[in-house]
XYZ file of C-alpha atoms in Angstrom:
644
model
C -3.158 58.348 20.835
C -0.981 56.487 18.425
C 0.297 54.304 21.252
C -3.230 53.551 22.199
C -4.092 52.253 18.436
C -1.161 50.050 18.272
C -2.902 48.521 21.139
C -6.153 48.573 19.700
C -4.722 46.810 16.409
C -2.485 44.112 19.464
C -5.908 43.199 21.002
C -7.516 42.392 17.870
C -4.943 39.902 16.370
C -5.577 38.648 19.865
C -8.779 37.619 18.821
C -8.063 35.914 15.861
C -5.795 33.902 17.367
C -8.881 33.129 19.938
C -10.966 31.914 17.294
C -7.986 30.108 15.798
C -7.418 28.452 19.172
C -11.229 27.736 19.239
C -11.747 26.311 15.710
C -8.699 24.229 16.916
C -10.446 22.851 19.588
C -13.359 21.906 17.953
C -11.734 20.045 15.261
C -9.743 17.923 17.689
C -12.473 17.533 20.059
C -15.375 16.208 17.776
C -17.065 13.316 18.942
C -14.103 12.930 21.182
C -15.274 9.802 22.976
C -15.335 8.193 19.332
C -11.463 7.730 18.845
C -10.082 4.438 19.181
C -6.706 3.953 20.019
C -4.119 3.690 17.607
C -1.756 0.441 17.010
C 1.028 2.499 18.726
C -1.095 3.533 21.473
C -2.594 -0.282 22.327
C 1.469 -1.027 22.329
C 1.944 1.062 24.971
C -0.661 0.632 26.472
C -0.001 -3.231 26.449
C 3.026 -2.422 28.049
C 1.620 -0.408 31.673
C 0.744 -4.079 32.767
C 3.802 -4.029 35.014
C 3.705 -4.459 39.256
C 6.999 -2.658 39.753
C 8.838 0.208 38.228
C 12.151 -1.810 37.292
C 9.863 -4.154 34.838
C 8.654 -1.018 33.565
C 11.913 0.211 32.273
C 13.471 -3.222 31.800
C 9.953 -4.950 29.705
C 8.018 -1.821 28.566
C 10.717 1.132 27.662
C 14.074 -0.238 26.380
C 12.043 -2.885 24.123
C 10.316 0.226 22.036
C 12.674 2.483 21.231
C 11.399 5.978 22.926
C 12.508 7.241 25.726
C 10.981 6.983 29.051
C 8.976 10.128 29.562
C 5.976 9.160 27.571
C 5.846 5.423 28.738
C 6.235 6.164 32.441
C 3.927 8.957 32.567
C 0.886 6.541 30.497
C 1.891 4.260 33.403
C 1.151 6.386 36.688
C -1.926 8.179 34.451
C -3.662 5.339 33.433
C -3.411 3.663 37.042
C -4.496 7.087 38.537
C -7.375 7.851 36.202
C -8.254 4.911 33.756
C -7.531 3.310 30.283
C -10.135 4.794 28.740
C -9.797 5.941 25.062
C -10.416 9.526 25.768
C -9.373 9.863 28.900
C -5.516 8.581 27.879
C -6.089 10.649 25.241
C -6.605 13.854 26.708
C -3.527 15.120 28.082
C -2.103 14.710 24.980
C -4.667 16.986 23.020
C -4.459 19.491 25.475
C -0.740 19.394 25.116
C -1.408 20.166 21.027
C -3.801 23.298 21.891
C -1.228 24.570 24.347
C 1.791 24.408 21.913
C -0.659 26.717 19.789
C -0.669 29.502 22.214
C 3.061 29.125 22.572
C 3.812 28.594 18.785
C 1.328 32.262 18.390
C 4.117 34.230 21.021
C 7.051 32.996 19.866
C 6.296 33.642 16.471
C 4.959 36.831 16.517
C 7.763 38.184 19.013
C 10.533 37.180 15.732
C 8.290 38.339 13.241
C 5.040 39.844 13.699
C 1.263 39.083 13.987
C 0.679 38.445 10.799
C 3.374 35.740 10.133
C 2.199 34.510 13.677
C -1.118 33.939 12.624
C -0.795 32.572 9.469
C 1.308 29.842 10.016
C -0.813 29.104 13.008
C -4.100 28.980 11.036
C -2.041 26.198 9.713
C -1.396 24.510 12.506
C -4.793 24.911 13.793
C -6.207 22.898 10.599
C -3.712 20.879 9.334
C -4.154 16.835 9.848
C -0.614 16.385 10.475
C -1.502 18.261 13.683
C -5.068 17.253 14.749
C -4.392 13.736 14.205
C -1.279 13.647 16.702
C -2.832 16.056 18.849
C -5.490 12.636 18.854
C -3.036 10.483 19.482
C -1.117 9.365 22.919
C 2.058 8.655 21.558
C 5.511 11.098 22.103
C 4.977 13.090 19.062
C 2.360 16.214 20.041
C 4.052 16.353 23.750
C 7.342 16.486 21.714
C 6.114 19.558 19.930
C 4.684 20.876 22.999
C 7.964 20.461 24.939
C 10.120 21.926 22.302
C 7.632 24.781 21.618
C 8.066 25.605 25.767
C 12.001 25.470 25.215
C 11.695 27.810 22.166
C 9.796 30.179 24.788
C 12.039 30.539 27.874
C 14.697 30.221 24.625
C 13.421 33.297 23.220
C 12.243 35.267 26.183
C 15.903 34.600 27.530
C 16.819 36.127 24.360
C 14.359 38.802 23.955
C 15.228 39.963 27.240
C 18.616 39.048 28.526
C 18.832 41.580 32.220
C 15.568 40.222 33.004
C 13.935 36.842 34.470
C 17.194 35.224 33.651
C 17.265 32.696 36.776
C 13.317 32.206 35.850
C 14.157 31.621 32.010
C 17.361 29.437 32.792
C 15.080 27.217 34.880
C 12.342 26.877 32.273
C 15.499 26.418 29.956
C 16.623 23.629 31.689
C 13.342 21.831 32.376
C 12.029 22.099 28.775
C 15.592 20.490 27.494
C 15.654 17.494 29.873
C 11.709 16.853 28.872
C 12.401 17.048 25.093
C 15.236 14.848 25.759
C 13.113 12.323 27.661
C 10.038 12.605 25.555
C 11.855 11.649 22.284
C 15.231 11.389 20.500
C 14.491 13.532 17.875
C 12.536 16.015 20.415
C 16.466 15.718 22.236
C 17.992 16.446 18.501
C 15.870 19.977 18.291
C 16.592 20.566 22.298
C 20.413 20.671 21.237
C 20.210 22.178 18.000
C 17.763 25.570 19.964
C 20.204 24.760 22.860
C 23.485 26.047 20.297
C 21.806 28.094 18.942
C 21.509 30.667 21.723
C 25.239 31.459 21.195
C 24.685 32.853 18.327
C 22.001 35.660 19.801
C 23.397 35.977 23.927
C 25.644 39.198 24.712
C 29.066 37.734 26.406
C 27.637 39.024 29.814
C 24.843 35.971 29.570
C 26.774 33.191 28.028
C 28.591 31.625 30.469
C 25.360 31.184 33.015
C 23.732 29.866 30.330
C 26.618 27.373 29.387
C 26.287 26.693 32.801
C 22.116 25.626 32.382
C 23.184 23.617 29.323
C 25.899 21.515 30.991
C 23.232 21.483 34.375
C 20.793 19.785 31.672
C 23.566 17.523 30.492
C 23.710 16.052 34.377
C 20.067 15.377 34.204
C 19.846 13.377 31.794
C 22.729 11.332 32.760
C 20.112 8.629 34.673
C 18.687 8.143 31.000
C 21.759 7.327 29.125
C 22.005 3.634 29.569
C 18.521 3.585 28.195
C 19.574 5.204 25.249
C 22.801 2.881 24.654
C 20.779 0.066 25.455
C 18.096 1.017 22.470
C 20.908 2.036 19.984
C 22.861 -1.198 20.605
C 20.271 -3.652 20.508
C 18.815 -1.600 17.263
C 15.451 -0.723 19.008
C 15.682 2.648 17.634
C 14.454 1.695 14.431
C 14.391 -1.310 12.526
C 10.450 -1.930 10.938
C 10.761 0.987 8.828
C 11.737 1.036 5.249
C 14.468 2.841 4.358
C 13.226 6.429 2.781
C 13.713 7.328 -0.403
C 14.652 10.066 -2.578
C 11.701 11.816 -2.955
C 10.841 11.563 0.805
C 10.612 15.453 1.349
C 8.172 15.408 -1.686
C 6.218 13.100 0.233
C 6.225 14.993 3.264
C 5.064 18.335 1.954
C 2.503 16.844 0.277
C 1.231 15.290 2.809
C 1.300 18.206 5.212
C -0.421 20.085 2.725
C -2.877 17.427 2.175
C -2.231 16.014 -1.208
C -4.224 19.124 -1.797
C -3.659 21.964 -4.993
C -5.884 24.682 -3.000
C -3.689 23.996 0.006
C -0.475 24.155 -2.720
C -1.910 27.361 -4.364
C -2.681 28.772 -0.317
C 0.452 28.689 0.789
C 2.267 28.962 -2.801
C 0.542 32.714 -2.680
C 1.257 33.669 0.718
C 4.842 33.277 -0.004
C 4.760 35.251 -3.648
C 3.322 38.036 -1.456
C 6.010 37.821 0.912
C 8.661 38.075 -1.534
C 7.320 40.952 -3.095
C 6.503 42.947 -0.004
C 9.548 42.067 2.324
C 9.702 43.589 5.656
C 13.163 44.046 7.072
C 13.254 40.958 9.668
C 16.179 38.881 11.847
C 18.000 36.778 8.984
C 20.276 34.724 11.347
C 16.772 33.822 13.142
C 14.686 33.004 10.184
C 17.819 30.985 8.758
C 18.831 28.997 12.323
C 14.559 28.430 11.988
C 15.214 26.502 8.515
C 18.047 24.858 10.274
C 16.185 23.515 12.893
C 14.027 21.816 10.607
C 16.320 20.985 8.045
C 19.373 19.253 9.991
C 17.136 16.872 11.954
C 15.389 15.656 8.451
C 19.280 15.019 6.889
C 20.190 13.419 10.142
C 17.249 11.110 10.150
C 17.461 10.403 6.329
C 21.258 9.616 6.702
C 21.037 7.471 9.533
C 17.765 5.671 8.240
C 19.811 4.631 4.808
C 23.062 4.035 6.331
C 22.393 2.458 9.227
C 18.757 1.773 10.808
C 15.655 2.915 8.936
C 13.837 5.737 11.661
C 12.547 8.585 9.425
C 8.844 8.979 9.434
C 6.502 11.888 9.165
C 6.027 12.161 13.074
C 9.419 12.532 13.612
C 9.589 15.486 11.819
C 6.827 17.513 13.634
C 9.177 19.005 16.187
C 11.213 21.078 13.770
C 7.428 21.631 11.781
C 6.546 24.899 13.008
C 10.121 26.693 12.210
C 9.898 25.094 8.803
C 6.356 27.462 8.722
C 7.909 30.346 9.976
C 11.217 30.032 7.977
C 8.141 29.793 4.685
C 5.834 32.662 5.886
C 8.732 34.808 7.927
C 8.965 37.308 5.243
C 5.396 38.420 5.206
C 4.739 42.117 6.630
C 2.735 43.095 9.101
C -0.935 43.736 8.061
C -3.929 45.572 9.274
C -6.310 43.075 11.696
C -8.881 43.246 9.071
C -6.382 41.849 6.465
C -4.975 39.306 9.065
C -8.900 37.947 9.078
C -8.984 37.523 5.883
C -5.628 35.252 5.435
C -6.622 33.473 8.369
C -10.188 32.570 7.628
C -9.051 31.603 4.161
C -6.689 29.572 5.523
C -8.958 27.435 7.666
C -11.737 27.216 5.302
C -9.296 25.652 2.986
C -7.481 23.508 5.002
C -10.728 22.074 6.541
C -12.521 21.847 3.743
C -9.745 18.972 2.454
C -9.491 17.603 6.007
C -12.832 16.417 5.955
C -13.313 15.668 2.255
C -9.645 14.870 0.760
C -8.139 13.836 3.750
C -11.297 11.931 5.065
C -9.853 12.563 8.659
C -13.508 11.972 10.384
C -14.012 8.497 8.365
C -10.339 6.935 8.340
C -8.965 7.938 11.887
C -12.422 7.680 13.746
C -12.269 3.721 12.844
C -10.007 1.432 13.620
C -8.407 -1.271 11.516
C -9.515 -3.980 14.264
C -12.696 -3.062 14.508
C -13.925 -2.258 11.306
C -14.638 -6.294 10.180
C -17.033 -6.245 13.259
C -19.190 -3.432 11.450
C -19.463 -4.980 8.334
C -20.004 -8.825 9.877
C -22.902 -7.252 11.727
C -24.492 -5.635 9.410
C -23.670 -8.633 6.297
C -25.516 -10.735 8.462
C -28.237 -8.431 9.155
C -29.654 -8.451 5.773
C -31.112 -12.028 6.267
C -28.243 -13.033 4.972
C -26.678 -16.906 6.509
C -26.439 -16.379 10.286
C -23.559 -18.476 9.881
C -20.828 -16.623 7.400
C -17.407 -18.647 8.239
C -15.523 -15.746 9.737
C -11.857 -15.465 8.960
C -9.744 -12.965 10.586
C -5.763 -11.863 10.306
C -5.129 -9.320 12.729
C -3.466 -8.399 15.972
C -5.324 -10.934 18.183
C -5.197 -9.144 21.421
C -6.410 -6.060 20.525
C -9.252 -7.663 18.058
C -10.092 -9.522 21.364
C -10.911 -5.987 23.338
C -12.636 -4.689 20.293
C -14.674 -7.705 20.567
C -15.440 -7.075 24.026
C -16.611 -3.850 23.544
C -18.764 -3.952 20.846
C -20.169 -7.286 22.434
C -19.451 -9.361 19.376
C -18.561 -13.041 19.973
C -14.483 -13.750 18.945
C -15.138 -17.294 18.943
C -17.023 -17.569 15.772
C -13.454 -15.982 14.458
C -10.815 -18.315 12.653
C -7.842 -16.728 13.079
C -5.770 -16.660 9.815
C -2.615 -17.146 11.624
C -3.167 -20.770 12.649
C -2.363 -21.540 8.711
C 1.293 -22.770 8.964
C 1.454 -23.035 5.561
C -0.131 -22.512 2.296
C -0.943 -26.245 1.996
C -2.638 -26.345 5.140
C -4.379 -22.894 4.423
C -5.652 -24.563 0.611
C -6.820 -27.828 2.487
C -9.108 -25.444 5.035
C -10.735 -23.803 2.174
C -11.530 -26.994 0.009
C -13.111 -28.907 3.517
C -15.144 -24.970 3.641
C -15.972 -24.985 0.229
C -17.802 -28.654 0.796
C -19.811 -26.799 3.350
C -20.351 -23.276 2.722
C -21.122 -21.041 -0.216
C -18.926 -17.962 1.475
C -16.514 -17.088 3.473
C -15.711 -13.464 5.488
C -12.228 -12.660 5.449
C -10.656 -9.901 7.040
C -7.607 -8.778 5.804
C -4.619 -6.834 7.655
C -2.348 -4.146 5.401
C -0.052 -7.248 6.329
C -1.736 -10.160 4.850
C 0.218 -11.962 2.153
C -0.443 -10.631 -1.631
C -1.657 -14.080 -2.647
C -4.398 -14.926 -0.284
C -7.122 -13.284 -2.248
C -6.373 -15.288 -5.248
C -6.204 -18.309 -3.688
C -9.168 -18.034 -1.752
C -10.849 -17.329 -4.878
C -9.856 -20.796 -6.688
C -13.183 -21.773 -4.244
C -15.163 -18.908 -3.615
C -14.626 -16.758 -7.016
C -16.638 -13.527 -6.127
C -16.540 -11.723 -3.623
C -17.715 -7.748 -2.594
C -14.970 -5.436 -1.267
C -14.954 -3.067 1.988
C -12.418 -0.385 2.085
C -10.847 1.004 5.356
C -7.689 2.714 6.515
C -5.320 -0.296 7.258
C -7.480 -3.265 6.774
C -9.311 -4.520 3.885
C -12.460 -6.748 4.183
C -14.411 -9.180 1.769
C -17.234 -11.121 1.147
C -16.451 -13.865 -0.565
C -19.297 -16.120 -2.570
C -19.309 -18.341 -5.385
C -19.763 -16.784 -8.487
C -18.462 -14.613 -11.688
C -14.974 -13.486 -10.563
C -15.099 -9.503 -10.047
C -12.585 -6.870 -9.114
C -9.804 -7.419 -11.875
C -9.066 -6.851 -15.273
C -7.520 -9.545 -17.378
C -3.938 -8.665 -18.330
C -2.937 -11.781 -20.091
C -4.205 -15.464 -20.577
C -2.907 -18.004 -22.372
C -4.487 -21.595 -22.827
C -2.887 -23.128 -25.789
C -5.957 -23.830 -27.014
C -6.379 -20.852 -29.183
C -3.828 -18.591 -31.238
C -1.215 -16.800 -29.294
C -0.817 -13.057 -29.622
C 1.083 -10.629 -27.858
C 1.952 -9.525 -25.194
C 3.183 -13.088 -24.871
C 6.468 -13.586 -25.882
C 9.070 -16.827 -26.895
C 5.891 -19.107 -27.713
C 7.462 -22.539 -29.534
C 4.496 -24.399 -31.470
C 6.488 -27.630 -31.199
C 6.208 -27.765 -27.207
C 2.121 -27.213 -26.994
C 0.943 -30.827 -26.749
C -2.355 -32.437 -26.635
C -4.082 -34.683 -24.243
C -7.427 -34.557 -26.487
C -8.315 -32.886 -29.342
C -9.841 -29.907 -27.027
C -7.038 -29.203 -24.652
C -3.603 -28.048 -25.197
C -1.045 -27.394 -22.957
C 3.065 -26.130 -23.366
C 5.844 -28.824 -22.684
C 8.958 -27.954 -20.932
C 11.209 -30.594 -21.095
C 15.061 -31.469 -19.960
C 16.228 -29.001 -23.365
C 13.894 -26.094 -22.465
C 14.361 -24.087 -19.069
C 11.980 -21.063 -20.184
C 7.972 -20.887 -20.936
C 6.357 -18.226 -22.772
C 7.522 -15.012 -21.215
C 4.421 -12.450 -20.413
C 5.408 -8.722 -20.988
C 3.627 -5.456 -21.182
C 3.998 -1.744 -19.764
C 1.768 -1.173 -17.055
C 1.449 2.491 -17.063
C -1.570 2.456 -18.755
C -3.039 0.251 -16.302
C -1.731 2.130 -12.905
C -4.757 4.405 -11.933
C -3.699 3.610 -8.352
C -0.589 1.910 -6.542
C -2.464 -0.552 -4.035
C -3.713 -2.440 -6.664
C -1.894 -5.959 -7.290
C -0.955 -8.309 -10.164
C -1.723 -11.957 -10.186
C 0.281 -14.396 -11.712
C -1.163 -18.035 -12.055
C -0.281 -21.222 -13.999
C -1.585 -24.751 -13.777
C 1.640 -26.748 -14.146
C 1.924 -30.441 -13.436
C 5.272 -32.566 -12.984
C 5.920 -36.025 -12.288
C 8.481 -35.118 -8.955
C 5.918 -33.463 -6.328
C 9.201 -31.557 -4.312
C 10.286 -30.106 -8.142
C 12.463 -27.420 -8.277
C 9.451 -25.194 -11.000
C 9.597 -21.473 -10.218
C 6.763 -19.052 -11.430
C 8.755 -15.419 -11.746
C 7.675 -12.317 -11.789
C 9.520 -9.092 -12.331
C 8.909 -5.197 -12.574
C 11.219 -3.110 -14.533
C 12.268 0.448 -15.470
C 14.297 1.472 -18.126
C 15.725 -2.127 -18.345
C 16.374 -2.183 -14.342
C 14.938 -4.866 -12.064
C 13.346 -3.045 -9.177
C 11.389 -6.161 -8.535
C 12.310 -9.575 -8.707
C 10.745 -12.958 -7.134
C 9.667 -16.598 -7.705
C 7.371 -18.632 -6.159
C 7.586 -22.522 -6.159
C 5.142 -24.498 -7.456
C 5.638 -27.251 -4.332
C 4.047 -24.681 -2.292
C 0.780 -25.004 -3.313
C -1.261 -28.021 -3.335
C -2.545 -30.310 -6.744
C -5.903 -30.386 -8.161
C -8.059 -33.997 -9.042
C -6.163 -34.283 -11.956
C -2.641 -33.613 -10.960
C -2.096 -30.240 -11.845
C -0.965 -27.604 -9.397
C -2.006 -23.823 -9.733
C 0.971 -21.352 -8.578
C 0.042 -17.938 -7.487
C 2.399 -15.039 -7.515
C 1.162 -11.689 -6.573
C 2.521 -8.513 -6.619
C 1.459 -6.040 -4.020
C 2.264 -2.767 -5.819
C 2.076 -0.762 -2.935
C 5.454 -2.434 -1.113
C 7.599 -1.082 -4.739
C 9.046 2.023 -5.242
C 7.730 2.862 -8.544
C 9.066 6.671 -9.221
C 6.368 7.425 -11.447
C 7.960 6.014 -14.473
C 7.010 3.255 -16.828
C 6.937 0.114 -15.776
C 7.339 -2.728 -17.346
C 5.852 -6.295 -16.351
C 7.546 -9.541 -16.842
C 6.073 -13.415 -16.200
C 7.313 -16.636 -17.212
C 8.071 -20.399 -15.517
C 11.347 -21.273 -15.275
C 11.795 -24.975 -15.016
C 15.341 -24.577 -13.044
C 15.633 -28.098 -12.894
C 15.157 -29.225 -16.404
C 12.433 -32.123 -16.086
C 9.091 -32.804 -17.575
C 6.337 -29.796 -16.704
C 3.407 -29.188 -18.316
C 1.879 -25.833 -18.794
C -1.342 -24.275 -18.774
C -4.055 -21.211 -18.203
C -1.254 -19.116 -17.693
C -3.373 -16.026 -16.124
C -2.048 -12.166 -15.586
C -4.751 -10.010 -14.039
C -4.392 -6.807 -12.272
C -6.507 -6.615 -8.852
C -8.060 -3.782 -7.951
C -6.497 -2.932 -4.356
C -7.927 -0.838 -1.142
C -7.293 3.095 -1.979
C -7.579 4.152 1.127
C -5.847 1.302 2.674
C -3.003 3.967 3.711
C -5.292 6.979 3.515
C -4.184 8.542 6.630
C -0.236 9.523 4.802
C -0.845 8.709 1.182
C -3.130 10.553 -1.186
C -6.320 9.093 -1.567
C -7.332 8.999 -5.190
């Protein structure tokens, strides 16, 4: 009878894991054929346009970085079935449901039901894992092909005198496929791999050296790949390096920025502690390991020698980082197990969709999202004929084009600017014709293009979306900012402006002043102030302008700006004033912006620093020397950062 309720109480956790598998489904599955590919995913896809096999490897894999798995199998895939958005997609979300079921075994054959179920609700309803699970790229097969190796790994294990041949196979296969999927999938295939020493009897451990060495051979064919990638640097190389508080980052993020989500998990592991089941130690600690050891790795390598560490590197060790955090929890009654579980999700997918904004920001993409707004600018009888301005990836703006049937050639693509000179004389021949201007902007686009485009179309109405920012530029009252400093000379100075000499500010008439540098004096007025007070969110920018004028156009006149903490420079540029272009009367206006986003701020004060420096000791003269913060895009990285 007791035997028979142990079953009873088996068959039930069963079905919570059913629903868990089915909520799972849903949330990666809704409106499906709505996903657009990611910029990763249009790479790779970009790079299946090959006749033979040898271009393949030679032009699409060793130029990217990953190993061959992924890329060869999008190849024969999208040739056999399509290049559709969902149907690329597919395998790969099918892949993230399966590593459920295998992540809900594994788990619960270390530990038990309960810590099975838990950590799974999490995996069910996390965005870390629906959004890869959405995405075609070697980072949710990774995690499905580890999560396979960690289950012929632990039934091998579990049950050394039986299956072994079967379970030394699997062994095998799953190794060589994390090792061709990704190198950090390869890094978690050795580490499990090692591991098994520590948990075989002496009877098992030689076949299974045998199966490791066996998986050595097989990836032999791979290795010049690999040597090829590492010497020419493909591994890495776009990334910033991390910093410091990169694992803060991280479990914010997987928790989704979120204190309910904090406070979830926070109590699920205060329970644990206080109602401790005896459980396998060297398991739950080789679990930490396994997470742990390929973050130090990455971090080590991505400071010292090429930045690679990224969130979606890390998601192969993720799910033994959840079971080394919930592994203490005992086993509860079904009916408890509900409870956690449906807490869990409600949570978790109540931020998802309203913190996270998963269903807004991921269900749009950047290239597409200026088409939307165009469309529907010009559908409130507004001119027919907006001047369209454009900086993104032109090959994949071109197939969203296509698809939504909206006409690229009325687009003028930003990058056929060589310079800022040729970009200001576009706008003033626009501004003779128009009264506005559309201008989409990439996460890319230089700091400074706003402002300048606002020297002829001042106003302008701002459209926020994940990785692109768009505007509507008109002439008007200048909106969108808030006036740090300004400085005329025509008026008395105050603070925050600093090193002021009466004696330089000059007249040309009785009404306008300006500030004299001359041969004797290499410094103007000196802007400071701390910005904390100001820094409600990071993507906002500063904007630094002067009107200076000079008798040698090619003068050496640098407009500086720096950022400091505690004394420090973490920031530090200048902008020449020969880069821009002069005005009727001979004055030029230099713009230096400051995208705060791209500096490492730590949370600290800040302090703000703007001057001139006439390098070249000549005759300059000075004036409307502006400092105005810009309110930036907040979700403009929504899909990591928090959105505030």
């Amino acid at each position: 009878m007791q035997c028979n309720f142990y079953i009873i109480l088996r068959l039930k956790d069963n079905y919570i894991f059913y629903g868990i598998f089915l909520l799972a489904a849903i949330l990666r599955f809704y409106d499906y054929g709505s996903i657009p590919f990611t910029h990763d995913e249009f790479s790779a896809i970009f790079r299946t346009k090959f006749t033979n096999f040898q271009d393949l490897i030679n032009l699409g894999v060793k130029v990217d970085g990953h190993p061959a798995l992924i890329q060869v199998f999008l190849y024969y895939y999208g040739h056999f079935f399509g290049f559709e958005e969902w149907v690329i997609k597919l395998p790969f979300t099918l892949a993230g449901l399966a590593s459920l079921w295998l992540f809900y075994k594994t788990a619960a054959s270390w530990f038990n039901s309960t810590v099975a179920l838990t950590s799974t609700a999490f995996l069910a309803t996390m965005q870390y894992m629906v959004m890869y699970s959405q995405i075609a790229r070697p980072y949710i097969s990774g995690l499905f092909f580890v999560l396979l190796l960690f289950y012929f790994w632990t039934e091998l294990i579990k049950n050394q005198d039986k299956k072994l041949i079967i379970n030394l196979i699997g062994l095998i296969l799953s190794i060589d496929l994390c090792a061709y999927n990704h190198h950090f999938s390869l890094i978690l295939a050795a580490l499990i791999s090692i591991s098994g020493f520590l948990f075989l009897n002496p009877s098992v451990k030689k076949k299974y050296l045998y199966a490791l060495l066996l998986s050595v051979v097989l990836y032999l064919p791979h290795l010049p790949i690999l040597v090829y990638q590492l010497h020419t640097g493909g591994v890495g190389g776009w990334l910033s390096k991390p910093h410091n508080n990169f694992i803060i980052k991280y479990i914010e993020y997987i928790f989704h920025f979120s204190w309910p989500v904090y406070l979830v998990a926070f109590a699920l592991i205060t329970f644990s502690v206080f109602n401790q089941v005896n459980f396998n130690k060297k398991a739950w600690l080789a679990f930490l390991s396994w997470f742990a050891i390929p973050f130090v790795v990455g971090f080590l390598y991505s400071r010292f020698v090429n930045p690679v560490l990224q969130f979606s590197v890390l998601i192969f060790g993720f799910p033994f980082l959840l079971m080394f955090i919930f592994g203490k929890l005992k086993q509860q009654k079904p009916t408890t197990n509900l409870i956690l579980v449906a807490f869990i999700c409600c949570v978790n997918i109540f931020t998802l969709i309203l913190n996270r904004q998963h269903y807004t920001l991921f269900y749009q993409s950047k290239y597409e999202a200026f088409i939307h707004d165009y469309k529907d600018l010009v559908s409130r009888d507004l001119d027919k004929n907006i001047p369209l301005l454009v900086d993104s990836h032109r090959p994949i703006t071109n197939y969203f084009c296509e698809k939504f049937q909206f006409d690229s050639t009325k687009i003028i693509w930003f990058d056929k600017f060589e310079s800022t000179h040729h970009f200001e004389q576009f706008l003033g021949e626009l501004a003779k014709k128009s009264n506005s201007l559309f201008f989409s902007a990439n996460f890319s686009n230089a700091p400074n293009t706003i402002p300048i485009i606002q020297q002829y179309f001042p106003s302008y109405t701002q459209f926020n979306h994940y990785g692109v920012t768009c505007y509507f530029f008109q002439r008007g009252t200048i909106v969108n900012e808030t006036t740090l400093g300004w400085l005329d000379f025509d008026s008395e100075v105050e603070a925050p402006f600093e090193q002021v000499n009466e004696r330089n500010i000059v007249s040309i008439d009785s009404s306008d002043h300006q500030y004299q540098l001359d041969s004797t004096t290499e410094w103007s007025p000196t802007f400071s102030i701390d910005l904390k007070p100001f820094l409600k969110h990071q993507n906002h920018f500063i904007d630094v302008s002067a009107k200076l004028k000079t008798a040698q156009p090619d003068s050496n006149v640098l407009l500086v700006a720096t950022l400091e903490i505690n004394g420090e420079n973490i920031y530090w540029n200048a902008i020449k004033m020969s880069d821009y272009n002069n005005d009727s009367t001979g004055f030029t206006t230099a713009i230096h912006s400051i995208k705060l986003s791209d500096i490492y701020l730590k949370n600290n004060s800040v302090k703000l620093k703007a001057f001139v420096w006439n390098k070249a000791h000549q005759e300059v003269l000075m004036d409307d020397f502006s400092i105005v913060l810009r309110e930036g895009n907040p979700v403009l990285y929504g899909l990591f950062n928090e959105i505030k």
